[in-house]
PDB file of C-alpha atoms in Angstrom:
ATOM      1  CA  UNK T   1     101.503  77.401 110.417  1.00 41.00           C
ATOM      2  CA  UNK T   2     101.208  81.368 110.610  1.00 63.00           C
ATOM      3  CA  UNK T   3      98.534  82.478 113.285  1.00 83.00           C
ATOM      4  CA  UNK T   4      95.034  83.975 112.548  1.00 91.00           C
ATOM      5  CA  UNK T   5      94.709  87.151 111.029  1.00 90.00           C
ATOM      6  CA  UNK T   6      91.879  89.673 112.019  1.00 91.00           C
ATOM      7  CA  UNK T   7      90.355  91.279 109.268  1.00 86.00           C
ATOM      8  CA  UNK T   8      87.551  94.104 109.359  1.00 81.00           C
ATOM      9  CA  UNK T   9      84.546  93.463 107.197  1.00 68.00           C
ATOM     10  CA  UNK T  10      84.087  96.880 105.892  1.00 57.00           C
ATOM     11  CA  UNK T  11      85.211 100.365 106.949  1.00 56.00           C
ATOM     12  CA  UNK T  12      87.433 100.832 110.019  1.00 52.00           C
ATOM     13  CA  UNK T  13      85.979 101.105 113.364  1.00 53.00           C
ATOM     14  CA  UNK T  14      82.291  99.929 112.210  1.00 58.00           C
ATOM     15  CA  UNK T  15      81.050  96.640 111.298  1.00 67.00           C
ATOM     16  CA  UNK T  16      82.522  93.258 111.814  1.00 82.00           C
ATOM     17  CA  UNK T  17      86.005  92.088 112.622  1.00 90.00           C
ATOM     18  CA  UNK T  18      86.246  88.277 111.184  1.00 90.00           C
ATOM     19  CA  UNK T  19      88.732  85.842 112.313  1.00 92.00           C
ATOM     20  CA  UNK T  20      90.429  84.079 109.523  1.00 91.00           C
ATOM     21  CA  UNK T  21      92.722  81.260 108.855  1.00 90.00           C
ATOM     22  CA  UNK T  22      96.365  81.975 106.576  1.00 86.00           C
ATOM     23  CA  UNK T  23      94.263  80.431 103.855  1.00 83.00           C
ATOM     24  CA  UNK T  24      91.367  83.433 103.946  1.00 81.00           C
ATOM     25  CA  UNK T  25      89.000  80.748 105.631  1.00 84.00           C
ATOM     26  CA  UNK T  26      86.886  82.125 108.757  1.00 88.00           C
ATOM     27  CA  UNK T  27      87.278  80.742 111.878  1.00 92.00           C
ATOM     28  CA  UNK T  28      84.795  83.175 114.253  1.00 92.00           C
ATOM     29  CA  UNK T  29      84.040  87.021 114.132  1.00 90.00           C
ATOM     30  CA  UNK T  30      83.490  89.679 116.849  1.00 92.00           C
ATOM     31  CA  UNK T  31      80.432  91.634 115.569  1.00 87.00           C
ATOM     32  CA  UNK T  32      80.456  95.342 117.299  1.00 82.00           C
ATOM     33  CA  UNK T  33      76.873  95.817 117.734  1.00 78.00           C
ATOM     34  CA  UNK T  34      76.077  92.980 119.764  1.00 83.00           C
ATOM     35  CA  UNK T  35      78.986  92.636 121.348  1.00 88.00           C
ATOM     36  CA  UNK T  36      79.487  89.231 120.823  1.00 91.00           C
ATOM     37  CA  UNK T  37      82.070  86.819 119.203  1.00 94.00           C
ATOM     38  CA  UNK T  38      80.908  84.182 117.205  1.00 92.00           C
ATOM     39  CA  UNK T  39      82.842  80.815 117.109  1.00 93.00           C
ATOM     40  CA  UNK T  40      83.274  78.564 113.928  1.00 90.00           C
ATOM     41  CA  UNK T  41      86.275  76.661 115.293  1.00 90.00           C
ATOM     42  CA  UNK T  42      85.495  76.151 118.933  1.00 90.00           C
ATOM     43  CA  UNK T  43      89.343  74.159 118.858  1.00 91.00           C
ATOM     44  CA  UNK T  44      90.839  77.573 118.399  1.00 92.00           C
ATOM     45  CA  UNK T  45      88.474  79.402 121.001  1.00 93.00           C
ATOM     46  CA  UNK T  46      91.755  80.576 123.291  1.00 93.00           C
ATOM     47  CA  UNK T  47      93.975  82.003 120.166  1.00 94.00           C
ATOM     48  CA  UNK T  48      90.589  83.855 118.700  1.00 94.00           C
ATOM     49  CA  UNK T  49      90.263  85.134 121.928  1.00 94.00           C
ATOM     50  CA  UNK T  50      93.676  86.434 122.185  1.00 93.00           C
ATOM     51  CA  UNK T  51      94.103  87.639 118.737  1.00 94.00           C
ATOM     52  CA  UNK T  52      90.474  89.890 119.159  1.00 95.00           C
ATOM     53  CA  UNK T  53      91.546  90.850 122.818  1.00 93.00           C
ATOM     54  CA  UNK T  54      92.714  94.339 121.511  1.00 92.00           C
ATOM     55  CA  UNK T  55      89.624  95.328 119.577  1.00 90.00           C
ATOM     56  CA  UNK T  56      86.698  94.193 122.722  1.00 91.00           C
ATOM     57  CA  UNK T  57      84.990  96.533 124.908  1.00 85.00           C
ATOM     58  CA  UNK T  58      82.774  95.999 127.729  1.00 87.00           C
ATOM     59  CA  UNK T  59      81.363  92.740 128.408  1.00 89.00           C
ATOM     60  CA  UNK T  60      81.359  90.154 125.146  1.00 91.00           C
ATOM     61  CA  UNK T  61      79.087  86.989 124.984  1.00 92.00           C
ATOM     62  CA  UNK T  62      81.270  84.233 122.939  1.00 93.00           C
ATOM     63  CA  UNK T  63      79.123  81.288 121.844  1.00 91.00           C
ATOM     64  CA  UNK T  64      78.482  79.093 117.733  1.00 88.00           C
ATOM     65  CA  UNK T  65      77.214  81.649 115.753  1.00 80.00           C
ATOM     66  CA  UNK T  66      73.009  81.752 114.609  1.00 77.00           C
ATOM     67  CA  UNK T  67      71.673  79.910 111.926  1.00 71.00           C
ATOM     68  CA  UNK T  68      73.677  81.648 108.905  1.00 66.00           C
ATOM     69  CA  UNK T  69      71.639  83.515 106.486  1.00 72.00           C
ATOM     70  CA  UNK T  70      72.824  82.793 102.862  1.00 72.00           C
ATOM     71  CA  UNK T  71      74.405  86.490 103.616  1.00 73.00           C
ATOM     72  CA  UNK T  72      76.156  85.167 106.239  1.00 73.00           C
ATOM     73  CA  UNK T  73      77.653  81.887 104.162  1.00 73.00           C
ATOM     74  CA  UNK T  74      78.494  84.070 100.825  1.00 75.00           C
ATOM     75  CA  UNK T  75      80.224  86.297 103.505  1.00 74.00           C
ATOM     76  CA  UNK T  76      82.418  83.707 105.293  1.00 73.00           C
ATOM     77  CA  UNK T  77      83.828  82.487 101.602  1.00 77.00           C
ATOM     78  CA  UNK T  78      84.515  85.392 100.150  1.00 81.00           C
ATOM     79  CA  UNK T  79      88.603  85.509 100.412  1.00 83.00           C
ATOM     80  CA  UNK T  80      90.411  88.683 101.582  1.00 81.00           C
ATOM     81  CA  UNK T  81      92.099  89.645  98.658  1.00 85.00           C
ATOM     82  CA  UNK T  82      88.414  89.642  96.409  1.00 89.00           C
ATOM     83  CA  UNK T  83      86.816  91.685  99.173  1.00 91.00           C
ATOM     84  CA  UNK T  84      86.120  95.311  97.818  1.00 92.00           C
ATOM     85  CA  UNK T  85      85.095  96.897 101.599  1.00 90.00           C
ATOM     86  CA  UNK T  86      87.872  97.861 102.791  1.00 90.00           C
ATOM     87  CA  UNK T  87      88.234 100.039  99.708  1.00 92.00           C
ATOM     88  CA  UNK T  88      89.379 103.818 100.520  1.00 92.00           C
ATOM     89  CA  UNK T  89      87.418 106.605  98.409  1.00 94.00           C
ATOM     90  CA  UNK T  90      89.322 107.808  96.153  1.00 93.00           C
ATOM     91  CA  UNK T  91      91.484 104.565  95.923  1.00 89.00           C
ATOM     92  CA  UNK T  92      92.673 104.401  92.453  1.00 84.00           C
ATOM     93  CA  UNK T  93      93.224 108.146  91.869  1.00 89.00           C
ATOM     94  CA  UNK T  94      95.909 107.467  95.339  1.00 84.00           C
ATOM     95  CA  UNK T  95      97.782 104.915  93.031  1.00 76.00           C
ATOM     96  CA  UNK T  96      97.791 107.262  90.195  1.00 79.00           C
ATOM     97  CA  UNK T  97      99.275 109.983  92.310  1.00 81.00           C
ATOM     98  CA  UNK T  98     101.828 107.958  94.399  1.00 76.00           C
ATOM     99  CA  UNK T  99     103.137 105.992  90.785  1.00 69.00           C
ATOM    100  CA  UNK T 100     101.706 107.465  88.067  1.00 65.00           C
ATOM    101  CA  UNK T 101     103.549 110.059  85.378  1.00 63.00           C
ATOM    102  CA  UNK T 102     100.522 112.592  84.279  1.00 65.00           C
ATOM    103  CA  UNK T 103     101.847 115.863  83.561  1.00 71.00           C
ATOM    104  CA  UNK T 104     100.954 118.522  85.631  1.00 78.00           C
ATOM    105  CA  UNK T 105      98.016 119.399  84.710  1.00 82.00           C
ATOM    106  CA  UNK T 106      96.487 116.152  84.569  1.00 82.00           C
ATOM    107  CA  UNK T 107      97.808 115.629  88.409  1.00 84.00           C
ATOM    108  CA  UNK T 108      96.121 118.847  89.175  1.00 86.00           C
ATOM    109  CA  UNK T 109      92.704 117.363  87.868  1.00 88.00           C
ATOM    110  CA  UNK T 110      93.416 114.056  89.509  1.00 90.00           C
ATOM    111  CA  UNK T 111      94.098 115.972  93.221  1.00 92.00           C
ATOM    112  CA  UNK T 112      90.356 117.669  92.461  1.00 93.00           C
ATOM    113  CA  UNK T 113      88.565 114.182  91.683  1.00 94.00           C
ATOM    114  CA  UNK T 114      90.770 112.738  94.540  1.00 94.00           C
ATOM    115  CA  UNK T 115      89.365 115.201  97.044  1.00 95.00           C
ATOM    116  CA  UNK T 116      85.643 115.417  95.653  1.00 96.00           C
ATOM    117  CA  UNK T 117      85.414 111.702  95.836  1.00 96.00           C
ATOM    118  CA  UNK T 118      87.210 111.834  99.556  1.00 95.00           C
ATOM    119  CA  UNK T 119      84.752 114.654 100.909  1.00 96.00           C
ATOM    120  CA  UNK T 120      81.734 112.497  98.965  1.00 97.00           C
ATOM    121  CA  UNK T 121      83.323 109.396 100.649  1.00 95.00           C
ATOM    122  CA  UNK T 122      82.992 110.591 103.955  1.00 95.00           C
ATOM    123  CA  UNK T 123      79.368 111.744 104.093  1.00 96.00           C
ATOM    124  CA  UNK T 124      78.236 108.359 102.911  1.00 96.00           C
ATOM    125  CA  UNK T 125      80.561 106.724 105.596  1.00 94.00           C
ATOM    126  CA  UNK T 126      78.486 108.436 108.187  1.00 93.00           C
ATOM    127  CA  UNK T 127      75.060 107.049 106.941  1.00 94.00           C
ATOM    128  CA  UNK T 128      74.356 104.777 109.702  1.00 90.00           C
ATOM    129  CA  UNK T 129      74.912 101.291 109.486  1.00 86.00           C
ATOM    130  CA  UNK T 130      72.658 100.704 112.384  1.00 81.00           C
ATOM    131  CA  UNK T 131      69.726 101.706 110.096  1.00 89.00           C
ATOM    132  CA  UNK T 132      71.061  99.545 107.815  1.00 91.00           C
ATOM    133  CA  UNK T 133      73.226 101.831 105.584  1.00 95.00           C
ATOM    134  CA  UNK T 134      76.000 100.178 103.529  1.00 95.00           C
ATOM    135  CA  UNK T 135      78.941 102.412 101.271  1.00 96.00           C
ATOM    136  CA  UNK T 136      81.277 100.758  99.159  1.00 96.00           C
ATOM    137  CA  UNK T 137      83.563 102.615  97.080  1.00 96.00           C
ATOM    138  CA  UNK T 138      86.481 102.995  94.067  1.00 94.00           C
ATOM    139  CA  UNK T 139      84.957 100.301  92.385  1.00 94.00           C
ATOM    140  CA  UNK T 140      86.592  98.937  89.051  1.00 88.00           C
ATOM    141  CA  UNK T 141      83.994  98.045  86.590  1.00 86.00           C
ATOM    142  CA  UNK T 142      84.644  96.419  82.988  1.00 81.00           C
ATOM    143  CA  UNK T 143      84.039  98.597  80.435  1.00 77.00           C
ATOM    144  CA  UNK T 144      82.816 101.754  82.953  1.00 77.00           C
ATOM    145  CA  UNK T 145      86.281 102.517  84.362  1.00 81.00           C
ATOM    146  CA  UNK T 146      85.166 102.773  88.035  1.00 88.00           C
ATOM    147  CA  UNK T 147      82.603 103.768  90.290  1.00 95.00           C
ATOM    148  CA  UNK T 148      83.322 106.054  92.758  1.00 96.00           C
ATOM    149  CA  UNK T 149      80.568 104.802  95.242  1.00 97.00           C
ATOM    150  CA  UNK T 150      78.030 102.603  95.553  1.00 98.00           C
ATOM    151  CA  UNK T 151      75.499 103.077  98.664  1.00 97.00           C
ATOM    152  CA  UNK T 152      73.075 100.795  99.728  1.00 97.00           C
ATOM    153  CA  UNK T 153      70.830 101.343 102.415  1.00 96.00           C
ATOM    154  CA  UNK T 154      66.522 101.289 102.745  1.00 96.00           C
ATOM    155  CA  UNK T 155      65.346 103.606  99.936  1.00 96.00           C
ATOM    156  CA  UNK T 156      67.944 101.043  97.511  1.00 97.00           C
ATOM    157  CA  UNK T 157      71.337 101.153  96.120  1.00 98.00           C
ATOM    158  CA  UNK T 158      72.833 104.437  94.728  1.00 98.00           C
ATOM    159  CA  UNK T 159      75.841 104.399  92.123  1.00 97.00           C
ATOM    160  CA  UNK T 160      77.349 108.389  92.627  1.00 97.00           C
ATOM    161  CA  UNK T 161      80.103 109.734  90.361  1.00 97.00           C
ATOM    162  CA  UNK T 162      81.151 112.376  92.618  1.00 97.00           C
ATOM    163  CA  UNK T 163      82.520 115.865  90.376  1.00 96.00           C
ATOM    164  CA  UNK T 164      85.182 118.723  91.650  1.00 96.00           C
ATOM    165  CA  UNK T 165      82.816 121.858  91.466  1.00 95.00           C
ATOM    166  CA  UNK T 166      86.034 123.820  92.144  1.00 93.00           C
ATOM    167  CA  UNK T 167      83.866 127.035  93.512  1.00 95.00           C
ATOM    168  CA  UNK T 168      81.917 127.407  90.596  1.00 96.00           C
ATOM    169  CA  UNK T 169      78.767 127.289  89.085  1.00 96.00           C
ATOM    170  CA  UNK T 170      77.680 124.016  87.488  1.00 97.00           C
ATOM    171  CA  UNK T 171      75.116 122.948  84.848  1.00 97.00           C
ATOM    172  CA  UNK T 172      73.904 119.275  84.240  1.00 97.00           C
ATOM    173  CA  UNK T 173      71.838 119.086  81.622  1.00 96.00           C
ATOM    174  CA  UNK T 174      70.695 115.654  79.979  1.00 95.00           C
ATOM    175  CA  UNK T 175      74.219 114.528  78.580  1.00 95.00           C
ATOM    176  CA  UNK T 176      76.527 116.981  79.523  1.00 96.00           C
ATOM    177  CA  UNK T 177      77.959 118.606  82.919  1.00 97.00           C
ATOM    178  CA  UNK T 178      79.527 121.891  82.806  1.00 96.00           C
ATOM    179  CA  UNK T 179      81.715 123.266  85.737  1.00 96.00           C
ATOM    180  CA  UNK T 180      82.641 127.249  84.949  1.00 94.00           C
ATOM    181  CA  UNK T 181      84.054 128.062  81.961  1.00 92.00           C
ATOM    182  CA  UNK T 182      85.382 124.194  81.386  1.00 91.00           C
ATOM    183  CA  UNK T 183      84.644 121.920  78.557  1.00 93.00           C
ATOM    184  CA  UNK T 184      81.861 120.180  79.384  1.00 95.00           C
ATOM    185  CA  UNK T 185      81.849 116.659  80.867  1.00 93.00           C
ATOM    186  CA  UNK T 186      79.982 113.870  80.024  1.00 95.00           C
ATOM    187  CA  UNK T 187      79.639 112.578  83.276  1.00 95.00           C
ATOM    188  CA  UNK T 188      75.692 112.648  83.407  1.00 96.00           C
ATOM    189  CA  UNK T 189      76.046 109.526  80.689  1.00 95.00           C
ATOM    190  CA  UNK T 190      79.199 108.205  82.312  1.00 94.00           C
ATOM    191  CA  UNK T 191      76.372 107.776  85.795  1.00 95.00           C
ATOM    192  CA  UNK T 192      73.409 105.983  83.516  1.00 96.00           C
ATOM    193  CA  UNK T 193      76.063 103.763  82.507  1.00 94.00           C
ATOM    194  CA  UNK T 194      77.529 102.791  85.657  1.00 94.00           C
ATOM    195  CA  UNK T 195      73.977 102.233  87.506  1.00 96.00           C
ATOM    196  CA  UNK T 196      73.177 100.477  84.227  1.00 95.00           C
ATOM    197  CA  UNK T 197      75.831  97.928  84.792  1.00 94.00           C
ATOM    198  CA  UNK T 198      75.349  97.650  88.604  1.00 95.00           C
ATOM    199  CA  UNK T 199      71.854  96.865  88.587  1.00 96.00           C
ATOM    200  CA  UNK T 200      72.545  94.041  85.667  1.00 94.00           C
ATOM    201  CA  UNK T 201      75.388  92.391  88.195  1.00 94.00           C
ATOM    202  CA  UNK T 202      73.495  93.098  91.191  1.00 95.00           C
ATOM    203  CA  UNK T 203      69.821  92.215  89.559  1.00 94.00           C
ATOM    204  CA  UNK T 204      68.329  94.978  91.632  1.00 95.00           C
ATOM    205  CA  UNK T 205      67.244  98.629  90.441  1.00 96.00           C
ATOM    206  CA  UNK T 206      69.830 101.352  90.551  1.00 97.00           C
ATOM    207  CA  UNK T 207      69.500 104.652  91.306  1.00 97.00           C
ATOM    208  CA  UNK T 208      72.545 107.175  89.536  1.00 97.00           C
ATOM    209  CA  UNK T 209      73.445 110.303  91.111  1.00 97.00           C
ATOM    210  CA  UNK T 210      76.058 112.806  90.386  1.00 97.00           C
ATOM    211  CA  UNK T 211      77.509 114.575  93.579  1.00 97.00           C
ATOM    212  CA  UNK T 212      79.222 118.249  92.657  1.00 97.00           C
ATOM    213  CA  UNK T 213      81.460 118.990  95.857  1.00 97.00           C
ATOM    214  CA  UNK T 214      82.117 122.516  96.272  1.00 94.00           C
ATOM    215  CA  UNK T 215      80.261 124.001  93.537  1.00 96.00           C
ATOM    216  CA  UNK T 216      78.760 127.480  94.187  1.00 96.00           C
ATOM    217  CA  UNK T 217      75.611 126.647  92.553  1.00 95.00           C
ATOM    218  CA  UNK T 218      74.323 123.713  90.759  1.00 96.00           C
ATOM    219  CA  UNK T 219      71.696 124.425  88.128  1.00 96.00           C
ATOM    220  CA  UNK T 220      69.879 121.244  86.374  1.00 97.00           C
ATOM    221  CA  UNK T 221      67.949 120.910  83.769  1.00 96.00           C
ATOM    222  CA  UNK T 222      64.316 120.524  83.664  1.00 95.00           C
ATOM    223  CA  UNK T 223      64.682 117.188  81.543  1.00 95.00           C
ATOM    224  CA  UNK T 224      66.719 115.573  83.810  1.00 96.00           C
ATOM    225  CA  UNK T 225      64.867 113.424  85.906  1.00 93.00           C
ATOM    226  CA  UNK T 226      66.537 109.944  85.900  1.00 95.00           C
ATOM    227  CA  UNK T 227      69.441 111.366  87.591  1.00 97.00           C
ATOM    228  CA  UNK T 228      69.896 112.830  91.466  1.00 97.00           C
ATOM    229  CA  UNK T 229      71.875 115.643  91.754  1.00 97.00           C
ATOM    230  CA  UNK T 230      73.444 116.222  94.923  1.00 96.00           C
ATOM    231  CA  UNK T 231      75.671 118.061  96.806  1.00 95.00           C
ATOM    232  CA  UNK T 232      77.789 117.245 100.229  1.00 93.00           C
ATOM    233  CA  UNK T 233      75.256 119.247 102.863  1.00 91.00           C
ATOM    234  CA  UNK T 234      72.187 117.578 100.997  1.00 91.00           C
ATOM    235  CA  UNK T 235      73.170 113.964 100.112  1.00 94.00           C
ATOM    236  CA  UNK T 236      72.472 112.382 104.025  1.00 94.00           C
ATOM    237  CA  UNK T 237      69.177 114.358 104.546  1.00 94.00           C
ATOM    238  CA  UNK T 238      67.997 112.731 100.543  1.00 95.00           C
ATOM    239  CA  UNK T 239      69.165 109.223 101.563  1.00 95.00           C
ATOM    240  CA  UNK T 240      68.117 108.916 105.293  1.00 93.00           C
ATOM    241  CA  UNK T 241      64.568 110.773 104.235  1.00 93.00           C
ATOM    242  CA  UNK T 242      64.050 108.393 100.838  1.00 93.00           C
ATOM    243  CA  UNK T 243      61.231 106.182 100.843  1.00 94.00           C
ATOM    244  CA  UNK T 244      62.042 102.281 101.996  1.00 94.00           C
ATOM    245  CA  UNK T 245      62.061 100.005  99.132  1.00 95.00           C
ATOM    246  CA  UNK T 246      64.715  96.998 100.360  1.00 94.00           C
ATOM    247  CA  UNK T 247      64.288  95.206 103.744  1.00 92.00           C
ATOM    248  CA  UNK T 248      67.596  94.739 105.782  1.00 89.00           C
ATOM    249  CA  UNK T 249      68.444  91.229 104.760  1.00 88.00           C
ATOM    250  CA  UNK T 250      67.853  92.267 100.934  1.00 93.00           C
ATOM    251  CA  UNK T 251      70.212  95.120 101.584  1.00 94.00           C
ATOM    252  CA  UNK T 252      72.626  93.201 103.529  1.00 90.00           C
ATOM    253  CA  UNK T 253      72.438  90.150 100.544  1.00 91.00           C
ATOM    254  CA  UNK T 254      72.838  93.152  97.949  1.00 94.00           C
ATOM    255  CA  UNK T 255      75.813  94.400 100.109  1.00 94.00           C
ATOM    256  CA  UNK T 256      77.590  90.751  99.892  1.00 91.00           C
ATOM    257  CA  UNK T 257      77.464  90.393  96.076  1.00 93.00           C
ATOM    258  CA  UNK T 258      78.415  94.086  95.264  1.00 95.00           C
ATOM    259  CA  UNK T 259      81.778  93.733  97.877  1.00 94.00           C
ATOM    260  CA  UNK T 260      82.835  90.787  95.960  1.00 93.00           C
ATOM    261  CA  UNK T 261      85.481  91.633  93.340  1.00 92.00           C
ATOM    262  CA  UNK T 262      84.382  88.391  91.319  1.00 91.00           C
ATOM    263  CA  UNK T 263      81.014  90.117  90.586  1.00 92.00           C
ATOM    264  CA  UNK T 264      82.117  92.977  88.531  1.00 92.00           C
ATOM    265  CA  UNK T 265      84.435  90.608  86.260  1.00 84.00           C
ATOM    266  CA  UNK T 266      81.722  88.816  85.096  1.00 65.00           C
ATOM    267  CA  UNK T 267      79.715  89.437  82.559  1.00 58.00           C
ATOM    268  CA  UNK T 268      76.740  91.318  83.371  1.00 54.00           C
ATOM    269  CA  UNK T 269      73.307  90.211  82.297  1.00 49.00           C
ATOM    270  CA  UNK T 270      71.835  91.874  79.257  1.00 49.00           C
TER     271      UNK T 270
END
């Protein structure tokens, strides 16, 4: 039988590390925040310690796991191939640029979109996990295309669409977004559609967010009240100072649901 695998539960260097059997079942996990190894298969303790040793630091405690919550049980049953947490910002665009056959202008637009998603992804990934923040990227959604970023934290759930501002003025209306002299784009409608789908799938309120990256000026029509319009410098303060609406167990339960690829493939309740 092949050996154990160590897989991250989220972004590299943060969150938990899970030790899985070749069939995907977890036998232990290492929690970086508490510096504790929780062992599910005590007969494999030495093997678990051996594969985790390169990732350990300081004094580490080891023992049976605490009584699992419903979110813990769901996460432990999540097959690695269905886990969206390791997705990088712009994951789908990276594949298109590497293997696609788009023309020069289309590839230029793809690179701009990728840069915008990566820039905004860096901001969202920097939100402190110790304060209950979680972020997912590049979620493929049937009928919607994709959700650039899904952010979950004490203030709620946010569906973020990143748009390149191209160092020009951006004008946000109810239905269309115009950057410089380019043709208007239906990004406000896309943001609403993605947030509505996410709300139905997760069965929780989801706020649509437009993130304008590198725009020199952003003008928002007074009638736009349901969409939050942010730029990277203002995004973190907006999220971290917003009023609390979710308790930590609620955030974690929604995060576990959202990171499961199968969640987004099933029909959303109307």
